[in-house]
Amino acid sequence: MTPTPFISVIIPTRNHARLLADTVASVRDQQYPADRYEIIVVNDGSTDQTESVTQRFLDGKLPAVRYLSQPPTGLNTARNNGLRHARADYIVFTDDDVETEENWLAAYANAFQTHPTAGAWGGPVYPRIEGNDFLPHVCGECGSLEELEMFDRGKTDITVDWVIGANFAVPRTTIDQIGFFNEEIRLGYADETEWMIRVQRVGLTIQYVSQARIWHRRPAAEVRHMLIKRRFRKSMGGVWYAREAGGPPPSPLRALRRTVRYGYHALRRDCHVGRVKAVSELGVLCGLIKWIWLRTPTPASPSDVMHSG
């Protein structure tokens, strides 16, 4: 029998077989003792070659790879499924379309020791857009497409309000204290935000780990529509986050002004960054309508719009 691991890496996946193999390979190729961690792939009802891709790694070598399968019931259900089967006291979550740096787990293991009272940890996420021939036009003066998807809080470990679901870690003690992830939240991204609010409500902190870096792969052919859709929903979720966390609502007048300004810029310069930013501000306005007028919750997600200039 393999020794009890110190870290369990959980990779929920759905219909990303083409990228999943690279993800698992990068997690296996760590500068960290192979007998100190395990990898659990949780298939959330995929209809592609996910199972056969994962079978390649079920070779008995360390770090051990385990495979779970479930009906298509959502990201948080997959996370909870992985948690129930994880053998370690520290659990690291990542996505099925990332590549991890080789010191990724070593950085987390160090953070568990240097920040032992944290309720969760999370690292930087850098986008890698692949196939640049398909990228939409940007003006070059108002930022890049990569910056829209980047999560980076600097080179120093600090306490933060939230981290990205593609790259975060939790101790078993936090799960025991506040419970599992909410399976009723099934957005396909940012499903962990409500859980992070619970972490802070019981007085625990979330620690940013600057050296635990990953790369989030984005096919260029999908970037045009994906960014607009994600940023709209992210901004609506940001309003929800402010309400649930007890913070002030964003200014509707400011959001309206920025929607017009970015929209005009997008039309005048044919700039896709401008389009995305305009849609982001429109998402803030829609979130405020739900909060103030309809009194109904918006999707759970932190918003870069609320924290950027």
Coordinates of N, CA, C and O in Angstrom, one line a residue, residues 4 78 89 98 116 161 211 218 272 274:
T4 N 0.6 7.2 3.2 CA -0.4 8.3 3.3 C 0.2 9.6 2.8 O 1.3 10.0 3.3
A78 N -18.0 17.9 -7.9 CA -16.7 17.2 -8.2 C -15.7 17.5 -7.2 O -14.9 16.6 -6.7
D89 N -4.1 15.5 4.5 CA -4.7 16.6 5.4 C -4.7 18.0 4.7 O -5.3 18.9 5.2
V98 N -4.8 23.7 -17.2 CA -3.7 24.5 -16.7 C -2.4 23.7 -16.9 O -2.4 22.5 -17.0
P116 N 0.5 28.7 9.1 CA -0.3 27.5 9.5 C -1.7 27.8 9.9 O -2.5 26.9 10.0
D161 N -8.7 38.7 0.2 CA -10.1 38.4 0.4 C -10.6 37.2 -0.3 O -11.5 36.5 0.1
Q211 N 4.6 32.2 -4.9 CA 5.4 31.3 -5.6 C 4.7 30.1 -6.2 O 5.2 29.3 -7.0
R218 N -5.6 29.1 -22.8 CA -6.8 29.7 -23.4 C -6.6 29.6 -24.9 O -5.7 30.2 -25.5
H272 N -10.9 45.1 -28.8 CA -11.6 44.1 -28.1 C -11.5 44.2 -26.6 O -12.4 43.9 -25.8
G274 N -11.5 47.1 -25.1 CA -12.6 48.0 -24.8 C -14.0 47.4 -24.7 O -14.8 47.7 -23.8

